[in-house]
Amino acid sequence: MSEGSMFQTGSLYHLLSVAGAAWWSKGLAVILGTFILEDATTMIAAMAADDGRISVSVALVALYIGVAVGDLGLYGLGALGSSWPPARRWLTLPRHDRGHDWFVRNVVRTVVISRFIPGARLPLYTACGFFRAPFGAFAGSAVVATLIWTSLLFGVSLHVGGWLSAHMEGWRWFGIAGFVLTLLFVGRLIARFQTFSD
């Protein structure tokens, strides 16, 4: 995680810590955080919920909204790139052009599998839009996969945050930073392995 990323996650935690902030402002902070670092925002929101800084229901609903909107935005960016060539410079498409027919046939499988493989969403979700995979199938599978993945990561982070609070006390933030860095490192390692295996 870069220094800027650590600053952003620390800033998010601080925003969730403001005692007088309304529930909707904390929810909005989580939604915006998912557009920057989705998995880190999920972990920070869970740990803030464990501290009582945000309710679990507000955190989860905000995460679901932010992640789903981000996923649909990636599809939209791919669709824009297919019809407006200047937008292609923002796209990360798969190295192998499998074409429209492949993405139409495999849209649900592509969305679900890439949701659980860190680093795969950006190229594959934009490719779904670029190759005009059926939007209804994409959106439905993206929402279901988001509900499952975000709930799992939130639940694990909530338990890890609770354990760190109970056992590490003053060193808790070192444990949290280590947990976040480990997950992000593993995700990048998997993404890099995928790139080399292409």
PDB file of C-alpha atoms in Angstrom:
ATOM      1  CA  MET A   1       0.000   0.000   0.000  1.00  0.00           C
ATOM      2  CA  SER A   2       1.413   3.384  -0.949  1.00  0.00           C
ATOM      3  CA  GLU A   3       1.842   6.255   1.503  1.00  0.00           C
ATOM      4  CA  GLY A   4      -1.086   8.009  -0.186  1.00  0.00           C
ATOM      5  CA  SER A   5      -3.270   4.925   0.231  1.00  0.00           C
ATOM      6  CA  MET A   6      -2.421   4.704   3.937  1.00  0.00           C
ATOM      7  CA  PHE A   7      -3.280   8.402   4.282  1.00  0.00           C
ATOM      8  CA  GLN A   8      -6.636   7.850   2.528  1.00  0.00           C
ATOM      9  CA  THR A   9      -7.582   4.918   4.755  1.00  0.00           C
ATOM     10  CA  GLY A  10      -6.506   6.859   7.852  1.00  0.00           C
ATOM     11  CA  SER A  11      -8.581   9.814   6.666  1.00  0.00           C
ATOM     12  CA  LEU A  12     -11.594   7.568   6.176  1.00  0.00           C
ATOM     13  CA  TYR A  13     -11.239   6.161   9.681  1.00  0.00           C
ATOM     14  CA  HIS A  14     -10.970   9.713  11.024  1.00  0.00           C
ATOM     15  CA  LEU A  15     -14.149  10.737   9.162  1.00  0.00           C
ATOM     16  CA  LEU A  16     -15.981   7.783  10.679  1.00  0.00           C
ATOM     17  CA  SER A  17     -14.647   8.776  14.117  1.00  0.00           C
ATOM     18  CA  VAL A  18     -16.214  12.243  14.184  1.00  0.00           C
ATOM     19  CA  ALA A  19     -18.662  11.920  17.064  1.00  0.00           C
ATOM     20  CA  GLY A  20     -21.176  14.504  15.878  1.00  0.00           C
ATOM     21  CA  ALA A  21     -21.280  13.393  12.256  1.00  0.00           C
ATOM     22  CA  ALA A  22     -24.659  12.245  10.971  1.00  0.00           C
ATOM     23  CA  TRP A  23     -25.123   8.625   9.927  1.00  0.00           C
ATOM     24  CA  TRP A  24     -25.658   9.673   6.310  1.00  0.00           C
ATOM     25  CA  SER A  25     -22.357  11.596   6.197  1.00  0.00           C
ATOM     26  CA  LYS A  26     -20.513   8.538   7.478  1.00  0.00           C
ATOM     27  CA  GLY A  27     -22.301   6.404   4.900  1.00  0.00           C
ATOM     28  CA  LEU A  28     -21.347   8.855   2.161  1.00  0.00           C
ATOM     29  CA  ALA A  29     -17.705   8.743   3.311  1.00  0.00           C
ATOM     30  CA  VAL A  30     -17.754   4.944   2.987  1.00  0.00           C
ATOM     31  CA  ILE A  31     -19.349   5.111  -0.490  1.00  0.00           C
ATOM     32  CA  LEU A  32     -16.702   7.586  -1.671  1.00  0.00           C
ATOM     33  CA  GLY A  33     -13.977   5.455  -0.085  1.00  0.00           C
ATOM     34  CA  THR A  34     -14.999   2.444  -2.181  1.00  0.00           C
ATOM     35  CA  PHE A  35     -14.214   4.436  -5.324  1.00  0.00           C
ATOM     36  CA  ILE A  36     -10.620   4.902  -4.102  1.00  0.00           C
ATOM     37  CA  LEU A  37      -9.713   1.620  -2.363  1.00  0.00           C
ATOM     38  CA  GLU A  38     -12.636  -0.773  -2.236  1.00  0.00           C
ATOM     39  CA  ASP A  39     -11.264  -3.633  -0.114  1.00  0.00           C
ATOM     40  CA  ALA A  40      -9.372  -1.336   2.256  1.00  0.00           C
ATOM     41  CA  THR A  41     -12.542   0.732   2.740  1.00  0.00           C
ATOM     42  CA  THR A  42     -14.446  -2.453   3.589  1.00  0.00           C
ATOM     43  CA  MET A  43     -11.858  -3.397   6.215  1.00  0.00           C
ATOM     44  CA  ILE A  44     -11.687   0.104   7.713  1.00  0.00           C
ATOM     45  CA  ALA A  45     -15.500   0.350   7.854  1.00  0.00           C
ATOM     46  CA  ALA A  46     -15.687  -3.007   9.638  1.00  0.00           C
ATOM     47  CA  MET A  47     -13.098  -1.975  12.185  1.00  0.00           C
ATOM     48  CA  ALA A  48     -14.869   1.356  12.716  1.00  0.00           C
ATOM     49  CA  ALA A  49     -18.109  -0.577  13.263  1.00  0.00           C
ATOM     50  CA  ASP A  50     -16.315  -2.759  15.811  1.00  0.00           C
ATOM     51  CA  ASP A  51     -15.309   0.443  17.643  1.00  0.00           C
ATOM     52  CA  GLY A  52     -18.900   1.736  17.533  1.00  0.00           C
ATOM     53  CA  ARG A  53     -17.976   4.635  15.241  1.00  0.00           C
ATOM     54  CA  ILE A  54     -20.499   3.608  12.578  1.00  0.00           C
ATOM     55  CA  SER A  55     -23.376   1.164  12.747  1.00  0.00           C
ATOM     56  CA  VAL A  56     -22.946  -2.187  11.012  1.00  0.00           C
ATOM     57  CA  SER A  57     -26.101  -1.639   8.938  1.00  0.00           C
ATOM     58  CA  VAL A  58     -25.015   1.809   7.683  1.00  0.00           C
ATOM     59  CA  ALA A  59     -21.514   0.518   6.902  1.00  0.00           C
ATOM     60  CA  LEU A  60     -22.768  -2.510   4.978  1.00  0.00           C
ATOM     61  CA  VAL A  61     -25.436  -0.650   2.993  1.00  0.00           C
ATOM     62  CA  ALA A  62     -22.926   2.072   2.075  1.00  0.00           C
ATOM     63  CA  LEU A  63     -20.380  -0.560   1.029  1.00  0.00           C
ATOM     64  CA  TYR A  64     -22.932  -2.410  -1.112  1.00  0.00           C
ATOM     65  CA  ILE A  65     -23.978   0.817  -2.830  1.00  0.00           C
ATOM     66  CA  GLY A  66     -20.429   2.065  -3.409  1.00  0.00           C
ATOM     67  CA  VAL A  67     -19.066  -1.232  -4.711  1.00  0.00           C
ATOM     68  CA  ALA A  68     -22.063  -1.905  -6.973  1.00  0.00           C
ATOM     69  CA  VAL A  69     -21.984   1.620  -8.430  1.00  0.00           C
ATOM     70  CA  GLY A  70     -18.238   1.263  -9.018  1.00  0.00           C
ATOM     71  CA  ASP A  71     -18.738  -2.058 -10.813  1.00  0.00           C
ATOM     72  CA  LEU A  72     -21.461  -0.607 -13.046  1.00  0.00           C
ATOM     73  CA  GLY A  73     -19.191   2.368 -13.708  1.00  0.00           C
ATOM     74  CA  LEU A  74     -16.453   0.034 -14.967  1.00  0.00           C
ATOM     75  CA  TYR A  75     -18.938  -1.555 -17.363  1.00  0.00           C
ATOM     76  CA  GLY A  76     -19.991   1.926 -18.487  1.00  0.00           C
ATOM     77  CA  LEU A  77     -16.362   2.953 -19.037  1.00  0.00           C
ATOM     78  CA  GLY A  78     -15.845  -0.114 -21.228  1.00  0.00           C
ATOM     79  CA  ALA A  79     -19.012   0.629 -23.191  1.00  0.00           C
ATOM     80  CA  LEU A  80     -17.869   4.222 -23.668  1.00  0.00           C
ATOM     81  CA  GLY A  81     -14.499   3.002 -24.944  1.00  0.00           C
ATOM     82  CA  SER A  82     -16.136   0.781 -27.537  1.00  0.00           C
ATOM     83  CA  SER A  83     -18.073   3.673 -29.066  1.00  0.00           C
ATOM     84  CA  TRP A  84     -15.646   6.576 -28.440  1.00  0.00           C
ATOM     85  CA  PRO A  85     -12.012   5.704 -29.261  1.00  0.00           C
ATOM     86  CA  PRO A  86     -10.394   8.488 -27.135  1.00  0.00           C
ATOM     87  CA  ALA A  87     -11.833   6.807 -24.007  1.00  0.00           C
ATOM     88  CA  ARG A  88      -9.828   3.637 -24.716  1.00  0.00           C
ATOM     89  CA  ARG A  89      -6.737   5.138 -23.120  1.00  0.00           C
ATOM     90  CA  TRP A  90      -8.477   4.739 -19.727  1.00  0.00           C
ATOM     91  CA  LEU A  91      -9.282   1.076 -20.316  1.00  0.00           C
ATOM     92  CA  THR A  92      -7.410  -1.991 -19.181  1.00  0.00           C
ATOM     93  CA  LEU A  93      -8.635  -4.788 -21.393  1.00  0.00           C
ATOM     94  CA  PRO A  94      -7.590  -8.453 -21.321  1.00  0.00           C
ATOM     95  CA  ARG A  95      -4.511  -9.205 -23.402  1.00  0.00           C
ATOM     96  CA  HIS A  96      -6.293 -11.830 -25.445  1.00  0.00           C
ATOM     97  CA  ASP A  97      -9.165 -10.461 -27.514  1.00  0.00           C
ATOM     98  CA  ARG A  98     -11.797 -13.111 -26.964  1.00  0.00           C
ATOM     99  CA  GLY A  99     -14.412 -10.951 -28.594  1.00  0.00           C
ATOM    100  CA  HIS A 100     -18.038 -10.166 -28.186  1.00  0.00           C
ATOM    101  CA  ASP A 101     -19.323 -13.744 -28.421  1.00  0.00           C
ATOM    102  CA  TRP A 102     -17.117 -15.015 -25.604  1.00  0.00           C
ATOM    103  CA  PHE A 103     -18.175 -12.252 -23.180  1.00  0.00           C
ATOM    104  CA  VAL A 104     -21.843 -12.680 -24.078  1.00  0.00           C
ATOM    105  CA  ARG A 105     -21.650 -16.420 -23.333  1.00  0.00           C
ATOM    106  CA  ASN A 106     -19.558 -16.082 -20.166  1.00  0.00           C
ATOM    107  CA  VAL A 107     -20.666 -12.799 -18.586  1.00  0.00           C
ATOM    108  CA  VAL A 108     -22.001 -14.267 -15.325  1.00  0.00           C
ATOM    109  CA  ARG A 109     -19.028 -16.566 -14.815  1.00  0.00           C
ATOM    110  CA  THR A 110     -16.591 -13.757 -15.667  1.00  0.00           C
ATOM    111  CA  VAL A 111     -18.188 -11.340 -13.196  1.00  0.00           C
ATOM    112  CA  VAL A 112     -18.452 -13.817 -10.329  1.00  0.00           C
ATOM    113  CA  ILE A 113     -14.931 -15.223 -10.686  1.00  0.00           C
ATOM    114  CA  SER A 114     -13.295 -11.805 -11.099  1.00  0.00           C
ATOM    115  CA  ARG A 115     -15.072 -10.492  -7.986  1.00  0.00           C
ATOM    116  CA  PHE A 116     -13.108 -13.006  -5.910  1.00  0.00           C
ATOM    117  CA  ILE A 117      -9.731 -12.540  -7.653  1.00  0.00           C
ATOM    118  CA  PRO A 118      -8.071  -9.276  -6.635  1.00  0.00           C
ATOM    119  CA  GLY A 119      -6.937  -7.221  -9.609  1.00  0.00           C
ATOM    120  CA  ALA A 120      -9.235  -8.952 -12.095  1.00  0.00           C
ATOM    121  CA  ARG A 121     -12.267  -6.661 -11.900  1.00  0.00           C
ATOM    122  CA  LEU A 122     -10.880  -3.641 -13.721  1.00  0.00           C
ATOM    123  CA  PRO A 123      -9.848  -5.428 -16.934  1.00  0.00           C
ATOM    124  CA  LEU A 124     -12.736  -7.894 -17.020  1.00  0.00           C
ATOM    125  CA  TYR A 125     -15.582  -5.556 -16.041  1.00  0.00           C
ATOM    126  CA  THR A 126     -14.453  -2.945 -18.565  1.00  0.00           C
ATOM    127  CA  ALA A 127     -14.090  -5.719 -21.160  1.00  0.00           C
ATOM    128  CA  CYS A 128     -17.692  -6.762 -20.476  1.00  0.00           C
ATOM    129  CA  GLY A 129     -18.778  -3.223 -21.299  1.00  0.00           C
ATOM    130  CA  PHE A 130     -16.416  -2.908 -24.254  1.00  0.00           C
ATOM    131  CA  PHE A 131     -17.658  -6.133 -25.850  1.00  0.00           C
ATOM    132  CA  ARG A 132     -21.276  -5.326 -24.957  1.00  0.00           C
ATOM    133  CA  ALA A 133     -21.996  -8.309 -22.746  1.00  0.00           C
ATOM    134  CA  PRO A 134     -25.682  -8.277 -21.741  1.00  0.00           C
ATOM    135  CA  PHE A 135     -26.044  -5.474 -19.180  1.00  0.00           C
ATOM    136  CA  GLY A 136     -28.846  -7.170 -17.215  1.00  0.00           C
ATOM    137  CA  ALA A 137     -26.820 -10.341 -16.689  1.00  0.00           C
ATOM    138  CA  PHE A 138     -23.739  -8.276 -15.819  1.00  0.00           C
ATOM    139  CA  ALA A 139     -25.563  -6.033 -13.327  1.00  0.00           C
ATOM    140  CA  GLY A 140     -27.403  -8.914 -11.643  1.00  0.00           C
ATOM    141  CA  SER A 141     -24.312 -11.056 -11.207  1.00  0.00           C
ATOM    142  CA  ALA A 142     -22.222  -8.041 -10.105  1.00  0.00           C
ATOM    143  CA  VAL A 143     -24.742  -7.160  -7.384  1.00  0.00           C
ATOM    144  CA  VAL A 144     -24.991 -10.744  -6.091  1.00  0.00           C
ATOM    145  CA  ALA A 145     -21.201 -11.227  -6.139  1.00  0.00           C
ATOM    146  CA  THR A 146     -20.775  -7.874  -4.363  1.00  0.00           C
ATOM    147  CA  LEU A 147     -23.214  -8.865  -1.618  1.00  0.00           C
ATOM    148  CA  ILE A 148     -21.333 -12.125  -1.013  1.00  0.00           C
ATOM    149  CA  TRP A 149     -17.734 -10.824  -1.249  1.00  0.00           C
ATOM    150  CA  THR A 150     -18.308  -7.597   0.683  1.00  0.00           C
ATOM    151  CA  SER A 151     -20.216  -9.408   3.436  1.00  0.00           C
ATOM    152  CA  LEU A 152     -17.446 -12.006   3.782  1.00  0.00           C
ATOM    153  CA  LEU A 153     -14.632  -9.442   3.848  1.00  0.00           C
ATOM    154  CA  PHE A 154     -16.585  -7.203   6.252  1.00  0.00           C
ATOM    155  CA  GLY A 155     -17.289 -10.142   8.577  1.00  0.00           C
ATOM    156  CA  VAL A 156     -13.665 -11.290   8.617  1.00  0.00           C
ATOM    157  CA  SER A 157     -12.451  -7.717   9.173  1.00  0.00           C
ATOM    158  CA  LEU A 158     -14.967  -7.219  11.976  1.00  0.00           C
ATOM    159  CA  HIS A 159     -13.690 -10.311  13.784  1.00  0.00           C
ATOM    160  CA  VAL A 160     -10.038  -9.453  13.164  1.00  0.00           C
ATOM    161  CA  GLY A 161     -10.660  -5.903  14.419  1.00  0.00           C
ATOM    162  CA  GLY A 162     -12.312  -7.277  17.554  1.00  0.00           C
ATOM    163  CA  TRP A 163      -9.435  -9.671  18.173  1.00  0.00           C
ATOM    164  CA  LEU A 164      -6.873  -6.900  17.670  1.00  0.00           C
ATOM    165  CA  SER A 165      -8.768  -4.650  20.107  1.00  0.00           C
ATOM    166  CA  ALA A 166      -8.903  -7.377  22.736  1.00  0.00           C
ATOM    167  CA  HIS A 167      -5.328  -8.650  22.414  1.00  0.00           C
ATOM    168  CA  MET A 168      -3.096  -5.896  21.071  1.00  0.00           C
ATOM    169  CA  GLU A 169      -4.437  -2.774  22.829  1.00  0.00           C
ATOM    170  CA  GLY A 170      -1.809  -0.067  22.180  1.00  0.00           C
ATOM    171  CA  TRP A 171      -0.369  -1.961  19.211  1.00  0.00           C
ATOM    172  CA  ARG A 172      -3.749  -2.365  17.557  1.00  0.00           C
ATOM    173  CA  TRP A 173      -2.988  -0.022  14.653  1.00  0.00           C
ATOM    174  CA  PHE A 174       0.135  -1.966  13.772  1.00  0.00           C
ATOM    175  CA  GLY A 175      -1.996  -5.093  13.603  1.00  0.00           C
ATOM    176  CA  ILE A 176      -4.629  -3.356  11.472  1.00  0.00           C
ATOM    177  CA  ALA A 177      -1.970  -1.978   9.106  1.00  0.00           C
ATOM    178  CA  GLY A 178      -0.409  -5.446   8.841  1.00  0.00           C
ATOM    179  CA  PHE A 179      -3.783  -7.046   8.098  1.00  0.00           C
ATOM    180  CA  VAL A 180      -4.618  -4.492   5.385  1.00  0.00           C
ATOM    181  CA  LEU A 181      -1.139  -4.698   3.852  1.00  0.00           C
ATOM    182  CA  THR A 182      -1.250  -8.508   3.817  1.00  0.00           C
ATOM    183  CA  LEU A 183      -4.582  -8.603   1.990  1.00  0.00           C
ATOM    184  CA  LEU A 184      -3.478  -5.984  -0.526  1.00  0.00           C
ATOM    185  CA  PHE A 185      -0.118  -7.715  -1.070  1.00  0.00           C
ATOM    186  CA  VAL A 186      -1.791 -11.071  -1.672  1.00  0.00           C
ATOM    187  CA  GLY A 187      -4.217  -9.409  -4.116  1.00  0.00           C
ATOM    188  CA  ARG A 188      -1.403  -7.776  -6.067  1.00  0.00           C
ATOM    189  CA  LEU A 189       0.585 -11.011  -6.089  1.00  0.00           C
ATOM    190  CA  ILE A 190      -2.380 -12.884  -7.538  1.00  0.00           C
ATOM    191  CA  ALA A 191      -2.934 -10.142 -10.131  1.00  0.00           C
ATOM    192  CA  ARG A 192       0.747 -10.208 -11.106  1.00  0.00           C
ATOM    193  CA  PHE A 193       0.699 -14.000 -11.366  1.00  0.00           C
ATOM    194  CA  GLN A 194      -2.319 -13.727 -13.672  1.00  0.00           C
ATOM    195  CA  THR A 195      -0.436 -11.237 -15.858  1.00  0.00           C
ATOM    196  CA  PHE A 196       2.587 -13.526 -16.117  1.00  0.00           C
ATOM    197  CA  SER A 197       0.410 -16.541 -16.854  1.00  0.00           C
ATOM    198  CA  ASP A 198      -1.220 -14.698 -19.778  1.00  0.00           C
TER     199      ASP A 198
END
